Amino acid sequence: MDDDGTRGGRGPGADRAPGPAAPPPPAHPPRVPHPAGSASALPVEHRQAGPAPAAPPVDQPAPGAPVDAWLRTPRPQQEPGVWRYGYTPPPPEESERVSDRSLLVGALIALLSALLLWSLWRNGYLPYRLVPLKLFTPGEWWNPGTSGGPRTIEGSDALTVYEAILFGLLVYGCGRIGNFSELFRRHVAERGQPFLALAAAVAAGLTQLLVWKETLPVVRPVLVLVASIAGGEIYQSQTVVNVIYGLIAAAVLWPFARLGRWRELIAARRGGGTAPATADPSAPATTTSADQWPELRAAGWTDAADTLTAEVRTGRMNDVDVARLRHAWRLATRRPDRLGPLAESVLRTGGAAALHPSGHRDLPRRTARHDVLTGQVRIGRCADDPHNPYVRRGTGLALDPALLGTSLLAVGPPGAGKSARLVRPAVEALALRALAGQAAVLAVGGAGEPLGPDDAFDVVVRVGHPGSAHDIDLYGGTTDPDEAAAVLAEGLVGDVGSLDSRRAATVLAQLLGPYRAAHGHFPSVPELRELLDGTPAAFAGLRASLEAAGHHAMLRELDARSRQAGGPGDPAPALADRVALLDRPTFAGFFATGPDARPFELRALGQYPLRVRVDLPERGHAEASRLLTRLLLAQFTAITAARTDTSLFVCLVLDDATHAVTAETVRGIRRLRSVNAGAVLALRTVDDVPEPLHTPLLGAVGCTAAFSGITTWDGKRFAEAWGKEWVETREVAQHTVFADQPFTRALHALRKLVTGKAVTTDAVTVRQVEKERWSASELAYAVPSGHAVIRLANVDGEHAPPLLVHLDG
């Protein structure tokens, strides 16, 4: 990246990683994809997912959309795979929702019971009702006997307060037993304003009427308590009486005002229905907000922070610019000598500082929702299904480098949506991250596959196409014959179970080493085929060149190959047959290795944030395409494992990994997470991988996706890989009831005659059992079209259970 405004030197071999000419920075960069106030800026958890759009790009904002609101949107830390942008947690789970009919009947029964009980109390039909009061008051206040009433004025006042207390307890118990709070929440509060405020006002008016009619014991008990505390003389002042009456009315009105949220309604009416200040993009932000670039201000670069703040608020920066400059600043803080040039570049060019070498600031088109700040791409929404945990139902599901760093395996039949709904969004997210200088991506697929337009990549390799500007280096850009032989052998015959890839690598090393010593480069495809076939002319010419140059050690290697040729178990014929797949007129001159060769070296991916796409000729040369896919996977795992600088995330995306996985590449995939790299492999069925590698492959990847339409055989492998969980099961057994009494037997006989069924009783057994998270049959038949069951894990060891996801990427 141009971190400090000077695109400097490249490392060894970097001059062989060409890219397109860098266009001038656009005058009006693309805007942030989630403008405040638009529908797409709302939290995705509260929007219904629909079918994927066909033609127009998604989430394209209007011109001039600000980025500061997007920056200030909360992104709380969540479990792996949760779409964090604007995430809001779901409400607490309700254990069992009571039906509206039961709720209303229960409330009515509780109310009628309370009225009956209060009527019995007021009319003196409850015995011993005054005993608790007489225990705490003087005996001279009461008439003799347990039912004797008050004798003095003090006794009457005590009875008034006593009845008020009992009435309050009765109202509280009636409300709890009748579940009036749930009734109010479900049928009044959920309707929102202004119905909530109006209903509370009507209830408040009715209550005030009952209070002042003394139907409800409120006024007299309050007056009695005030007189007992302040003395009866206080009522000689009419002003004091009016104040007490006013306080009583306000106290009765206050709970209804709280329930009706009158204060919030009045504030909203006065504000004219405007949104809160936090949601207003034009609202001034605090000095610690994200759009104020606090990391630059803390380091003392106030002028650069002010420049970027102005760029953000005027809409001259997009989300990729923000992510790129933040990453450039983090890199510069590790080398203080680069802070000054970076700050000067920001002052000079604003949001266009530290540009990607291609000069691009965004992709030409996006087909999925991206949050470049966190590196997430939203691929779907978790379905409201019993298999999914309650907290994940309805939430967005997203991929990020922390998940792809454990590698991802997607299995589904053709047409299930692997390419359009998972592979394409993942490639887009990695390409955006590459523009921000944080990742490099190699996308491999068939010609015409929807992996993105040519403008979205720095290097496009069209294998076998005469107009391709680059071709593939069969040897991975290495100069070590042994390393080149090991990777090439894995690509050529790694899928042949009867051949030992180590013996094949030895055969290739016996030929590649002498040839490079004699000519300074590795052999081309026709020359390698002749050497593997043991053509006398090819061997004689190579021997003569070695003798002339005095390479005696390489002569011994060549002699060893000559002795072993044609022996039992010699892998050279199988290697020659596989090389012959590339020695076709379509590929003539494509895999050249001489001075005029123009291959793209895969090793450059670990050094630069490149976006590379390789188109394979699957339709006319299926076997050759599989060979090249297997070779690229072997080269990728070998090159990434040998990296010394792992700060750049590197990812390989194979849109079709059929027959590409070998035993060695499975071991290489397992090592990727430790070197900040990952792989995305898409298969039509697990049987596209040799059977001995089924279990190792599922164990090597951290993320797996089973699309709708897979077979029960594939479902069985996923079910075994995802394991089991403890669940609570209920078993109901019906037993016939046998009556002993004649009358009861007659009633049972009559009931059986009417209903046609014997009288039974249910025996319910609840127990904990261990059950598969998803069974093979459920994966094969219960996953709807457009859905997939996805299990995610990140490089830190956190994981999420298999989730049923509606894919809308």
PDB file of N, CA and C in Angstrom, residues 115 167 265 335 359 397 407 424 444 513 530 541 570 606 627-628 659 711 722 741 744:
ATOM      1  N   LEU A 115     -64.181  -9.099  44.058  1.00  0.00           N
ATOM      2  CA  LEU A 115     -65.402  -8.350  44.380  1.00  0.00           C
ATOM      3  C   LEU A 115     -66.264  -9.109  45.382  1.00  0.00           C
ATOM      4  N   PHE A 167     -57.842  -3.622  51.627  1.00  0.00           N
ATOM      5  CA  PHE A 167     -58.263  -3.403  50.254  1.00  0.00           C
ATOM      6  C   PHE A 167     -57.046  -3.328  49.318  1.00  0.00           C
ATOM      7  N   LEU A 265     -44.914  10.967  25.593  1.00  0.00           N
ATOM      8  CA  LEU A 265     -45.795  11.401  24.507  1.00  0.00           C
ATOM      9  C   LEU A 265     -45.772  12.920  24.370  1.00  0.00           C
ATOM     10  N   ARG A 335       5.895   1.799  13.200  1.00  0.00           N
ATOM     11  CA  ARG A 335       7.139   2.384  12.689  1.00  0.00           C
ATOM     12  C   ARG A 335       6.987   3.892  12.742  1.00  0.00           C
ATOM     13  N   GLY A 359      -5.279   2.000  -7.247  1.00  0.00           N
ATOM     14  CA  GLY A 359      -5.945   3.289  -7.281  1.00  0.00           C
ATOM     15  C   GLY A 359      -7.429   3.226  -7.051  1.00  0.00           C
ATOM     16  N   LEU A 397     -26.605 -13.371   9.926  1.00  0.00           N
ATOM     17  CA  LEU A 397     -25.423 -14.224   9.970  1.00  0.00           C
ATOM     18  C   LEU A 397     -24.395 -13.638   9.015  1.00  0.00           C
ATOM     19  N   SER A 407     -11.063 -21.754   7.796  1.00  0.00           N
ATOM     20  CA  SER A 407     -11.464 -22.371   6.528  1.00  0.00           C
ATOM     21  C   SER A 407     -12.929 -22.789   6.575  1.00  0.00           C
ATOM     22  N   ARG A 424     -19.662 -15.777  -3.701  1.00  0.00           N
ATOM     23  CA  ARG A 424     -19.548 -14.411  -4.231  1.00  0.00           C
ATOM     24  C   ARG A 424     -19.489 -13.370  -3.113  1.00  0.00           C
ATOM     25  N   VAL A 444     -10.840 -18.835  -7.516  1.00  0.00           N
ATOM     26  CA  VAL A 444     -10.673 -19.785  -8.613  1.00  0.00           C
ATOM     27  C   VAL A 444     -12.040 -20.362  -8.947  1.00  0.00           C
ATOM     28  N   GLY A 513      15.705 -30.567 -11.127  1.00  0.00           N
ATOM     29  CA  GLY A 513      16.999 -30.059 -10.688  1.00  0.00           C
ATOM     30  C   GLY A 513      18.010 -29.993 -11.815  1.00  0.00           C
ATOM     31  N   GLU A 530       8.238 -34.780 -22.229  1.00  0.00           N
ATOM     32  CA  GLU A 530       9.236 -35.598 -22.903  1.00  0.00           C
ATOM     33  C   GLU A 530      10.187 -36.246 -21.899  1.00  0.00           C
ATOM     34  N   GLY A 541      20.085 -34.538 -24.765  1.00  0.00           N
ATOM     35  CA  GLY A 541      20.345 -33.106 -24.788  1.00  0.00           C
ATOM     36  C   GLY A 541      20.583 -32.542 -23.404  1.00  0.00           C
ATOM     37  N   ASP A 570       7.021 -47.456 -11.092  1.00  0.00           N
ATOM     38  CA  ASP A 570       7.580 -46.163 -11.485  1.00  0.00           C
ATOM     39  C   ASP A 570       6.422 -45.182 -11.725  1.00  0.00           C
ATOM     40  N   GLY A 606       1.188 -13.314  -0.594  1.00  0.00           N
ATOM     41  CA  GLY A 606       1.592 -13.135   0.789  1.00  0.00           C
ATOM     42  C   GLY A 606       2.324 -11.842   1.044  1.00  0.00           C
ATOM     43  N   LEU A 627      -7.028 -30.574 -12.338  1.00  0.00           N
ATOM     44  CA  LEU A 627      -5.598 -30.663 -12.048  1.00  0.00           C
ATOM     45  C   LEU A 627      -5.061 -29.309 -11.610  1.00  0.00           C
ATOM     46  N   LEU A 628      -5.436 -28.234 -12.337  1.00  0.00           N
ATOM     47  CA  LEU A 628      -4.948 -26.903 -11.981  1.00  0.00           C
ATOM     48  C   LEU A 628      -5.518 -26.452 -10.637  1.00  0.00           C
ATOM     49  N   HIS A 659     -12.354 -33.118  -6.560  1.00  0.00           N
ATOM     50  CA  HIS A 659     -11.105 -33.861  -6.752  1.00  0.00           C
ATOM     51  C   HIS A 659      -9.870 -32.985  -6.535  1.00  0.00           C
ATOM     52  N   THR A 711     -27.692 -35.198   0.025  1.00  0.00           N
ATOM     53  CA  THR A 711     -28.179 -36.554   0.223  1.00  0.00           C
ATOM     54  C   THR A 711     -28.068 -36.948   1.695  1.00  0.00           C
ATOM     55  N   TRP A 722     -20.923 -32.658  13.625  1.00  0.00           N
ATOM     56  CA  TRP A 722     -21.483 -31.645  14.525  1.00  0.00           C
ATOM     57  C   TRP A 722     -21.803 -32.196  15.903  1.00  0.00           C
ATOM     58  N   GLN A 741     -66.528 -48.894  41.041  1.00  0.00           N
ATOM     59  CA  GLN A 741     -67.899 -48.690  41.483  1.00  0.00           C
ATOM     60  C   GLN A 741     -68.873 -48.851  40.307  1.00  0.00           C
ATOM     61  N   THR A 744     -69.740 -45.526  38.565  1.00  0.00           N
ATOM     62  CA  THR A 744     -68.628 -45.022  37.741  1.00  0.00           C
ATOM     63  C   THR A 744     -68.483 -45.830  36.466  1.00  0.00           C
TER      64      THR A 744
END
